């Protein structure tokens, strides 16, 4: 009986996450209410609150799920995203994946940030304190430092990752276009690594 | 008599602009009210409204003044900012100036954007429709296209200029630090131009 309840809970949890993801793909985040998510997932509103605490909790869990998948791929996946490829190729692959993730989850990222800002009331805190941003920044600056130990890898990593959130790049991503950003990421990264004589 | 009134008006206008600039250098923008600016400039509150229409009008005029100075330097000033230097040197000089301007006017930029967002209620519109941004983007993408006709100059120009507004770069600029951003701009630009075989 308990086992069955746990299985039901896990199924509900997945249904809620997939319903929220699907709604965010087609609607601006402010239109994706807990009520709509619950209806689309075929559960009661109370179940959403019970599983995720709040709308913010649900958004945060969706982002965390995506981030875990990417982190896994970086740590253990096949090259060039995973270990085994040259730093320049790993960085190009990582930034392409990040651009794609932005395009697939543009509305989600906006919803997540909006939630963070509303909650904290301090725009400055939103990105530096975001554990996903911190982990991406660590990976990007680490790869830059391997290829170009002579440059300010931390600053350049902030610059590269920052482009994702900036209009008009962000509006390209919301429209599902990520190849353009990925191509320019690749140009900049290959140029930067090449200039070091590597 | 009329002449003297015009001279008084011009003097008041300058006093108000300089007072606002000075206040924005030392205080967060939301603390710089029309009342404070008027008091610091030694004029009545009504004079500020008469000259600039509103607080937003005053902020916009301050930004426009800075932008005109920079545009002038780009069009007619000495190289490397002005004509006569190689595109790569002009771009490095321009981005260094933009970073410096961000550091000198970080609070002003924030105030201006805050005003734009409040007025329009649409964050997406704020930057692409800003004539200063449009003119900077045109200059940067034009120089990139000269040095690297094979890359997506418009996209890379958006990426470079976008870094200015992103935390934690923006917080470096608010703290008056612009050398770090300028140095990394230079690394990226020199690498990009160098990779083209130029």
Short mmCIF file of C-alpha atoms in Angstrom, two decimals:
data_model
loop_
_atom_site.label_atom_id
_atom_site.label_comp_id
_atom_site.label_asym_id
_atom_site.label_seq_id
_atom_site.Cartn_x
_atom_site.Cartn_y
_atom_site.Cartn_z
CA UNK A 1 0.00 0.00 0.00
CA UNK A 2 2.74 2.43 0.99
CA UNK A 3 4.72 1.37 -2.02
CA UNK A 4 1.74 2.04 -4.26
CA UNK A 5 1.34 5.50 -2.71
CA UNK A 6 4.97 6.27 -3.41
CA UNK A 7 4.53 5.12 -7.00
CA UNK A 8 1.43 7.33 -7.34
CA UNK A 9 3.33 10.28 -5.88
CA UNK A 10 6.23 9.80 -8.30
CA UNK A 11 3.82 9.51 -11.22
CA UNK A 12 1.96 12.66 -10.16
CA UNK A 13 5.21 14.50 -9.74
CA UNK A 14 6.31 13.60 -13.27
CA UNK A 15 2.87 14.44 -14.70
CA UNK A 16 2.98 17.87 -13.06
CA UNK A 17 6.53 18.62 -14.26
CA UNK A 18 5.76 17.52 -17.85
CA UNK A 19 2.48 19.50 -17.90
CA UNK A 20 4.25 22.64 -16.66
CA UNK A 21 7.02 22.20 -19.25
CA UNK A 22 4.50 21.79 -22.07
CA UNK A 23 2.48 24.85 -20.98
CA UNK A 24 5.62 26.98 -20.66
CA UNK A 25 6.62 25.98 -24.18
CA UNK A 26 3.43 27.51 -25.57
CA UNK A 27 2.52 30.34 -23.22
CA UNK A 28 4.20 33.29 -21.52
CA UNK A 29 5.17 32.36 -17.97
CA UNK A 30 2.72 34.71 -16.28
CA UNK A 31 -0.13 32.75 -17.90
CA UNK A 32 1.08 29.44 -16.48
CA UNK A 33 -0.71 29.28 -13.15
CA UNK A 34 -0.76 26.40 -10.69
CA UNK A 35 -4.44 25.91 -11.63
CA UNK A 36 -3.60 25.43 -15.31
CA UNK A 37 -0.72 23.09 -14.55
CA UNK A 38 -2.91 21.02 -12.24
CA UNK A 39 -5.70 20.79 -14.84
CA UNK A 40 -3.26 19.78 -17.59
CA UNK A 41 -1.65 17.15 -15.36
CA UNK A 42 -5.03 15.77 -14.29
CA UNK A 43 -4.41 16.36 -10.58
CA UNK A 44 -5.89 18.68 -7.99
CA UNK A 45 -4.36 22.08 -7.28
CA UNK A 46 -3.60 20.91 -3.75
CA UNK A 47 -1.41 18.12 -5.11
CA UNK A 48 0.80 20.65 -6.93
CA UNK A 49 1.24 22.66 -3.75
CA UNK A 50 1.83 19.49 -1.76
CA UNK A 51 4.59 18.28 -4.13
CA UNK A 52 6.32 21.60 -4.89
CA UNK A 53 5.39 24.01 -2.12
CA UNK A 54 4.53 26.84 -4.52
CA UNK A 55 4.59 27.94 -8.14
CA UNK A 56 8.17 29.13 -7.57
CA UNK A 57 9.10 25.72 -6.18
CA UNK A 58 7.70 24.07 -9.31
CA UNK A 59 9.66 26.41 -11.64
CA UNK A 60 12.81 25.86 -9.64
CA UNK A 61 12.46 22.08 -9.82
CA UNK A 62 12.00 22.19 -13.60
CA UNK A 63 15.17 24.25 -14.01
CA UNK A 64 17.05 22.00 -11.58
CA UNK A 65 15.99 18.92 -13.59
CA UNK A 66 17.39 20.39 -16.82
CA UNK A 67 20.55 21.48 -15.04
CA UNK A 68 21.09 18.00 -13.58
CA UNK A 69 20.79 16.42 -17.04
CA UNK A 70 23.38 18.81 -18.43
CA UNK A 71 25.71 18.37 -15.45
CA UNK A 72 25.49 14.60 -15.87
CA UNK A 73 26.36 14.89 -19.56
CA UNK A 74 29.35 17.10 -18.74
CA UNK A 75 30.61 14.79 -16.00
CA UNK A 76 30.04 11.35 -17.56
CA UNK A 77 28.60 11.75 -21.05
CA UNK A 78 30.37 11.15 -24.35
CA UNK A 79 32.74 13.79 -25.76
CA UNK A 80 32.79 16.55 -26.86
CA UNK A 81 30.39 17.60 -24.08
CA UNK A 82 31.81 15.04 -21.65
CA UNK A 83 35.45 14.36 -20.76
CA UNK A 84 37.93 13.23 -23.39
CA UNK A 85 37.72 16.08 -25.91
CA UNK A 86 39.96 19.15 -26.14
CA UNK A 87 38.87 22.08 -23.91
CA UNK A 88 37.95 24.20 -26.97
CA UNK A 89 35.65 21.47 -28.31
CA UNK A 90 34.12 20.85 -24.90
CA UNK A 91 33.41 24.56 -24.50
CA UNK A 92 31.87 24.91 -27.98
CA UNK A 93 29.65 21.88 -27.26
CA UNK A 94 28.67 23.16 -23.81
CA UNK A 95 27.70 26.61 -25.03
CA UNK A 96 25.72 25.10 -27.92
CA UNK A 97 23.83 22.98 -25.38
CA UNK A 98 23.23 25.99 -23.17
CA UNK A 99 21.86 27.96 -26.15
CA UNK A 100 19.60 25.04 -27.05
CA UNK A 101 18.43 24.78 -23.47
CA UNK A 102 17.68 28.50 -23.53
CA UNK A 103 15.61 28.05 -26.67
CA UNK A 104 13.76 25.02 -25.33
CA UNK A 105 13.21 26.63 -21.97
CA UNK A 106 13.25 30.35 -22.65
CA UNK A 107 9.90 30.86 -21.03
CA UNK A 108 10.93 28.70 -18.13
CA UNK A 109 14.10 30.70 -17.56
CA UNK A 110 12.10 33.93 -17.65
CA UNK A 111 9.54 32.49 -15.23
CA UNK A 112 12.25 31.28 -12.91
CA UNK A 113 14.03 34.61 -12.90
CA UNK A 114 10.83 36.53 -12.49
CA UNK A 115 10.03 34.35 -9.50
CA UNK A 116 13.49 34.93 -8.01
CA UNK A 117 13.29 38.68 -8.47
CA UNK A 118 9.79 38.92 -7.06
CA UNK A 119 10.79 36.87 -4.07
CA UNK A 120 14.05 38.60 -3.29
CA UNK A 121 13.29 42.05 -4.57
CA UNK A 122 16.94 42.40 -5.51
CA UNK A 123 17.84 41.98 -9.16
CA UNK A 124 21.54 41.91 -8.32
CA UNK A 125 21.25 38.72 -6.35
CA UNK A 126 19.35 36.75 -8.90
CA UNK A 127 22.10 35.38 -11.09
CA UNK A 128 25.27 35.23 -9.04
CA UNK A 129 23.49 33.36 -6.28
CA UNK A 130 21.72 30.98 -8.65
CA UNK A 131 23.41 27.57 -8.17
CA UNK A 132 22.84 26.68 -11.84
CA UNK A 133 24.61 29.84 -12.97
CA UNK A 134 27.43 29.24 -10.50
CA UNK A 135 27.99 25.70 -11.80
CA UNK A 136 27.88 26.78 -15.48
CA UNK A 137 30.27 29.61 -14.76
CA UNK A 138 32.69 27.26 -13.02
CA UNK A 139 32.69 24.86 -16.00
CA UNK A 140 33.09 27.61 -18.63
CA UNK A 141 35.83 29.49 -16.79
CA UNK A 142 37.65 26.23 -16.04
CA UNK A 143 37.75 25.31 -19.74
CA UNK A 144 38.85 28.82 -20.75
CA UNK A 145 41.64 28.71 -18.16
CA UNK A 146 42.86 25.39 -19.59
CA UNK A 147 43.04 26.77 -23.13
CA UNK A 148 44.12 30.33 -22.31
CA UNK A 149 45.80 30.51 -18.91
CA UNK A 150 46.87 34.09 -19.75
CA UNK A 151 43.36 35.67 -19.88
CA UNK A 152 40.79 36.64 -17.24
CA UNK A 153 38.80 33.40 -17.59
CA UNK A 154 36.25 34.29 -14.93
CA UNK A 155 35.38 37.61 -16.54
CA UNK A 156 35.11 36.14 -20.04
CA UNK A 157 32.94 33.30 -18.71
CA UNK A 158 30.55 35.89 -17.22
CA UNK A 159 30.54 37.75 -20.53
CA UNK A 160 29.75 34.62 -22.58
CA UNK A 161 27.04 33.33 -20.25
CA UNK A 162 25.58 36.81 -19.85
CA UNK A 163 24.65 37.02 -23.51
CA UNK A 164 21.90 34.44 -22.94
CA UNK A 165 19.84 36.77 -20.85
CA UNK A 166 20.22 39.88 -22.94
CA UNK A 167 17.72 41.27 -25.37
CA UNK A 168 17.74 40.74 -28.35
CA UNK A 169 19.53 37.37 -27.87
CA UNK A 170 16.93 36.32 -25.32
CA UNK A 171 14.14 37.05 -27.78
CA UNK A 172 15.84 34.87 -30.43
CA UNK A 173 15.91 32.07 -27.87
CA UNK A 174 12.28 32.58 -26.93
CA UNK A 175 11.48 32.20 -30.65
CA UNK A 176 13.26 28.84 -30.60
CA UNK A 177 16.31 30.06 -32.56
CA UNK A 178 19.54 28.88 -31.00
CA UNK A 179 21.80 28.06 -33.97
CA UNK A 180 22.72 31.70 -34.48
CA UNK A 181 23.92 32.19 -30.92
CA UNK A 182 25.66 28.80 -30.91
CA UNK A 183 27.53 29.68 -34.13
CA UNK A 184 28.74 32.99 -32.72
CA UNK A 185 29.70 31.36 -29.41
CA UNK A 186 31.80 28.93 -31.48
CA UNK A 187 33.44 31.78 -33.46
CA UNK A 188 34.41 33.63 -30.29
CA UNK A 189 35.62 30.54 -28.44
CA UNK A 190 37.65 29.16 -31.36
CA UNK A 191 39.17 32.60 -31.94
CA UNK A 192 40.02 32.99 -28.25
CA UNK A 193 41.65 29.55 -28.00
CA UNK A 194 43.40 29.97 -31.35
CA UNK A 195 44.88 33.34 -30.37
CA UNK A 196 46.73 31.65 -27.52
CA UNK A 197 48.73 29.67 -30.03
CA UNK A 198 46.92 26.45 -28.99
CA UNK B 1 16.34 91.18 -21.73
CA UNK B 2 15.27 88.21 -23.83
CA UNK B 3 18.90 87.42 -24.40
CA UNK B 4 19.59 87.43 -20.71
CA UNK B 5 16.64 85.10 -20.11
CA UNK B 6 18.04 82.66 -22.64
CA UNK B 7 21.44 82.80 -20.97
CA UNK B 8 19.81 82.16 -17.59
CA UNK B 9 17.87 79.23 -19.03
CA UNK B 10 21.02 77.68 -20.51
CA UNK B 11 22.85 78.16 -17.21
CA UNK B 12 20.00 76.57 -15.25
CA UNK B 13 19.88 73.69 -17.66
CA UNK B 14 23.59 72.98 -17.21
CA UNK B 15 23.36 73.38 -13.42
CA UNK B 16 20.50 70.87 -13.29
CA UNK B 17 22.30 68.34 -15.51
CA UNK B 18 25.55 68.60 -13.53
CA UNK B 19 23.69 68.32 -10.20
CA UNK B 20 21.83 65.23 -11.38
CA UNK B 21 25.07 63.67 -12.62
CA UNK B 22 26.82 64.32 -9.34
CA UNK B 23 23.92 62.91 -7.28
CA UNK B 24 23.73 59.78 -9.47
CA UNK B 25 27.43 59.20 -8.95
CA UNK B 26 26.92 58.95 -5.22
CA UNK B 27 23.41 57.57 -4.73
CA UNK B 28 21.23 54.79 -6.07
CA UNK B 29 18.94 56.16 -8.79
CA UNK B 30 15.71 55.72 -6.86
CA UNK B 31 17.04 58.18 -4.27
CA UNK B 32 17.69 60.88 -6.86
CA UNK B 33 14.38 62.74 -6.93
CA UNK B 34 13.57 65.92 -8.82
CA UNK B 35 13.43 67.67 -5.43
CA UNK B 36 16.99 66.67 -4.59
CA UNK B 37 18.29 67.61 -8.03
CA UNK B 38 16.58 71.01 -7.82
CA UNK B 39 17.98 71.68 -4.36
CA UNK B 40 21.51 70.70 -5.42
CA UNK B 41 21.28 72.87 -8.54
CA UNK B 42 19.93 75.83 -6.58
CA UNK B 43 16.75 76.11 -8.63
CA UNK B 44 13.08 75.48 -7.93
CA UNK B 45 11.46 72.13 -8.58
CA UNK B 46 9.24 73.79 -11.18
CA UNK B 47 12.30 74.84 -13.18
CA UNK B 48 13.42 71.20 -13.50
CA UNK B 49 9.99 70.17 -14.75
CA UNK B 50 9.89 73.19 -17.05
CA UNK B 51 13.29 72.34 -18.63
CA UNK B 52 13.01 68.53 -18.81
CA UNK B 53 9.33 67.66 -18.62
CA UNK B 54 9.84 64.97 -16.00
CA UNK B 55 12.41 62.96 -14.06
CA UNK B 56 12.54 60.54 -16.99
CA UNK B 57 13.15 63.43 -19.38
CA UNK B 58 16.08 64.57 -17.24
CA UNK B 59 17.63 61.06 -17.16
CA UNK B 60 17.16 60.70 -20.89
CA UNK B 61 18.86 64.02 -21.56
CA UNK B 62 21.86 63.07 -19.41
CA UNK B 63 22.29 59.80 -21.31
CA UNK B 64 21.83 61.57 -24.63
CA UNK B 65 24.54 64.09 -23.70
CA UNK B 66 27.04 61.29 -22.95
CA UNK B 67 26.07 59.50 -26.13
CA UNK B 68 26.54 62.64 -28.24
CA UNK B 69 30.04 63.16 -26.83
CA UNK B 70 30.98 59.59 -27.70
CA UNK B 71 29.41 59.77 -31.16
CA UNK B 72 31.33 62.96 -31.83
CA UNK B 73 34.60 61.31 -30.79
CA UNK B 74 33.88 58.34 -33.05
CA UNK B 75 32.98 60.52 -36.04
CA UNK B 76 35.61 63.28 -35.80
CA UNK B 77 37.91 62.58 -32.88
CA UNK B 78 41.50 61.41 -32.97
CA UNK B 79 42.31 57.73 -33.61
CA UNK B 80 42.04 55.05 -32.36
CA UNK B 81 38.48 55.96 -31.32
CA UNK B 82 38.01 58.19 -34.37
CA UNK B 83 38.68 57.44 -38.03
CA UNK B 84 42.17 56.58 -39.22
CA UNK B 85 43.00 53.54 -37.09
CA UNK B 86 42.56 49.85 -38.01
CA UNK B 87 39.06 48.46 -37.29
CA UNK B 88 40.41 46.21 -34.53
CA UNK B 89 42.02 49.18 -32.72
CA UNK B 90 38.92 51.32 -33.18
CA UNK B 91 36.75 48.57 -31.72
CA UNK B 92 39.04 47.98 -28.73
CA UNK B 93 39.06 51.74 -28.05
CA UNK B 94 35.30 52.05 -28.45
CA UNK B 95 34.50 49.17 -26.10
CA UNK B 96 36.96 50.53 -23.53
CA UNK B 97 35.14 53.88 -23.69
CA UNK B 98 31.78 52.17 -23.37
CA UNK B 99 32.99 50.25 -20.30
CA UNK B 100 34.32 53.50 -18.80
CA UNK B 101 31.04 55.23 -19.54
CA UNK B 102 29.24 52.35 -17.84
CA UNK B 103 31.43 52.77 -14.76
CA UNK B 104 31.03 56.55 -14.68
CA UNK B 105 27.32 56.35 -15.33
CA UNK B 106 26.29 52.98 -13.98
CA UNK B 107 23.64 54.47 -11.79
CA UNK B 108 22.49 56.70 -14.60
CA UNK B 109 22.13 53.75 -16.95
CA UNK B 110 20.15 51.85 -14.33
CA UNK B 111 17.96 54.88 -13.70
CA UNK B 112 17.38 55.39 -17.41
CA UNK B 113 16.45 51.75 -17.96
CA UNK B 114 14.28 51.65 -14.91
CA UNK B 115 12.47 54.70 -16.26
CA UNK B 116 12.07 53.12 -19.69
CA UNK B 117 10.72 49.88 -18.25
CA UNK B 118 8.32 51.64 -15.92
CA UNK B 119 7.06 53.78 -18.74
CA UNK B 120 6.67 51.08 -21.36
CA UNK B 121 5.94 48.13 -19.14
CA UNK B 122 7.74 45.93 -21.66
CA UNK B 123 11.26 44.87 -20.80
CA UNK B 124 11.82 43.51 -24.30
CA UNK B 125 11.47 46.90 -25.88
CA UNK B 126 13.88 48.72 -23.68
CA UNK B 127 17.16 48.02 -25.39
CA UNK B 128 16.49 47.34 -29.04
CA UNK B 129 14.42 50.47 -29.35
CA UNK B 130 16.90 52.63 -27.44
CA UNK B 131 18.54 54.94 -30.01
CA UNK B 132 21.83 54.93 -28.10
CA UNK B 133 21.95 51.14 -28.16
CA UNK B 134 21.04 51.12 -31.85
CA UNK B 135 23.85 53.52 -32.72
CA UNK B 136 26.45 51.63 -30.62
CA UNK B 137 25.36 48.37 -32.17
CA UNK B 138 25.70 49.79 -35.68
CA UNK B 139 29.24 51.01 -34.97
CA UNK B 140 30.38 47.76 -33.33
CA UNK B 141 28.87 45.46 -35.96
CA UNK B 142 30.25 47.66 -38.75
CA UNK B 143 33.79 47.38 -37.38
CA UNK B 144 33.47 43.61 -36.86
CA UNK B 145 32.20 43.20 -40.44
CA UNK B 146 35.24 45.11 -41.72
CA UNK B 147 37.68 42.87 -39.86
CA UNK B 148 35.78 39.59 -40.14
CA UNK B 149 33.37 39.64 -43.09
CA UNK B 150 32.84 35.88 -42.61
CA UNK B 151 31.18 36.03 -39.15
CA UNK B 152 27.72 37.07 -37.93
CA UNK B 153 28.79 40.60 -36.98
CA UNK B 154 25.35 41.71 -35.81
CA UNK B 155 24.98 38.80 -33.42
CA UNK B 156 28.49 39.18 -32.00
CA UNK B 157 27.92 42.93 -31.56
CA UNK B 158 24.78 42.19 -29.53
CA UNK B 159 26.76 39.68 -27.46
CA UNK B 160 29.59 42.13 -26.73
CA UNK B 161 27.34 45.06 -25.88
CA UNK B 162 25.01 42.83 -23.88
CA UNK B 163 27.70 42.05 -21.34
CA UNK B 164 27.48 45.60 -20.00
CA UNK B 165 24.06 45.10 -18.55
CA UNK B 166 24.58 41.69 -17.05
CA UNK B 167 25.26 40.91 -13.45
CA UNK B 168 27.98 40.52 -12.26
CA UNK B 169 29.61 42.76 -14.91
CA UNK B 170 27.09 45.52 -14.20
CA UNK B 171 27.96 45.42 -10.51
CA UNK B 172 31.67 45.78 -11.33
CA UNK B 173 30.78 48.87 -13.34
CA UNK B 174 28.60 50.30 -10.57
CA UNK B 175 31.64 49.92 -8.31
CA UNK B 176 33.63 52.03 -10.77
CA UNK B 177 35.74 49.11 -12.08
CA UNK B 178 35.95 49.17 -15.84
CA UNK B 179 39.51 48.03 -16.60
CA UNK B 180 38.66 44.38 -16.12
CA UNK B 181 35.82 44.43 -18.64
CA UNK B 182 37.84 46.55 -21.06
CA UNK B 183 40.76 44.10 -20.91
CA UNK B 184 38.51 41.13 -21.64
CA UNK B 185 36.75 43.02 -24.44
CA UNK B 186 40.20 43.60 -25.93
CA UNK B 187 41.15 39.90 -25.61
CA UNK B 188 37.98 38.77 -27.36
CA UNK B 189 38.15 41.41 -30.09
CA UNK B 190 41.86 40.90 -30.85
CA UNK B 191 41.34 37.12 -30.91
CA UNK B 192 38.33 37.44 -33.22
CA UNK B 193 40.12 39.74 -35.65
CA UNK B 194 43.31 37.70 -35.49
CA UNK B 195 41.48 34.46 -36.24
CA UNK B 196 40.40 35.86 -39.60
CA UNK B 197 44.03 36.00 -40.65
CA UNK B 198 43.85 39.84 -40.57
#
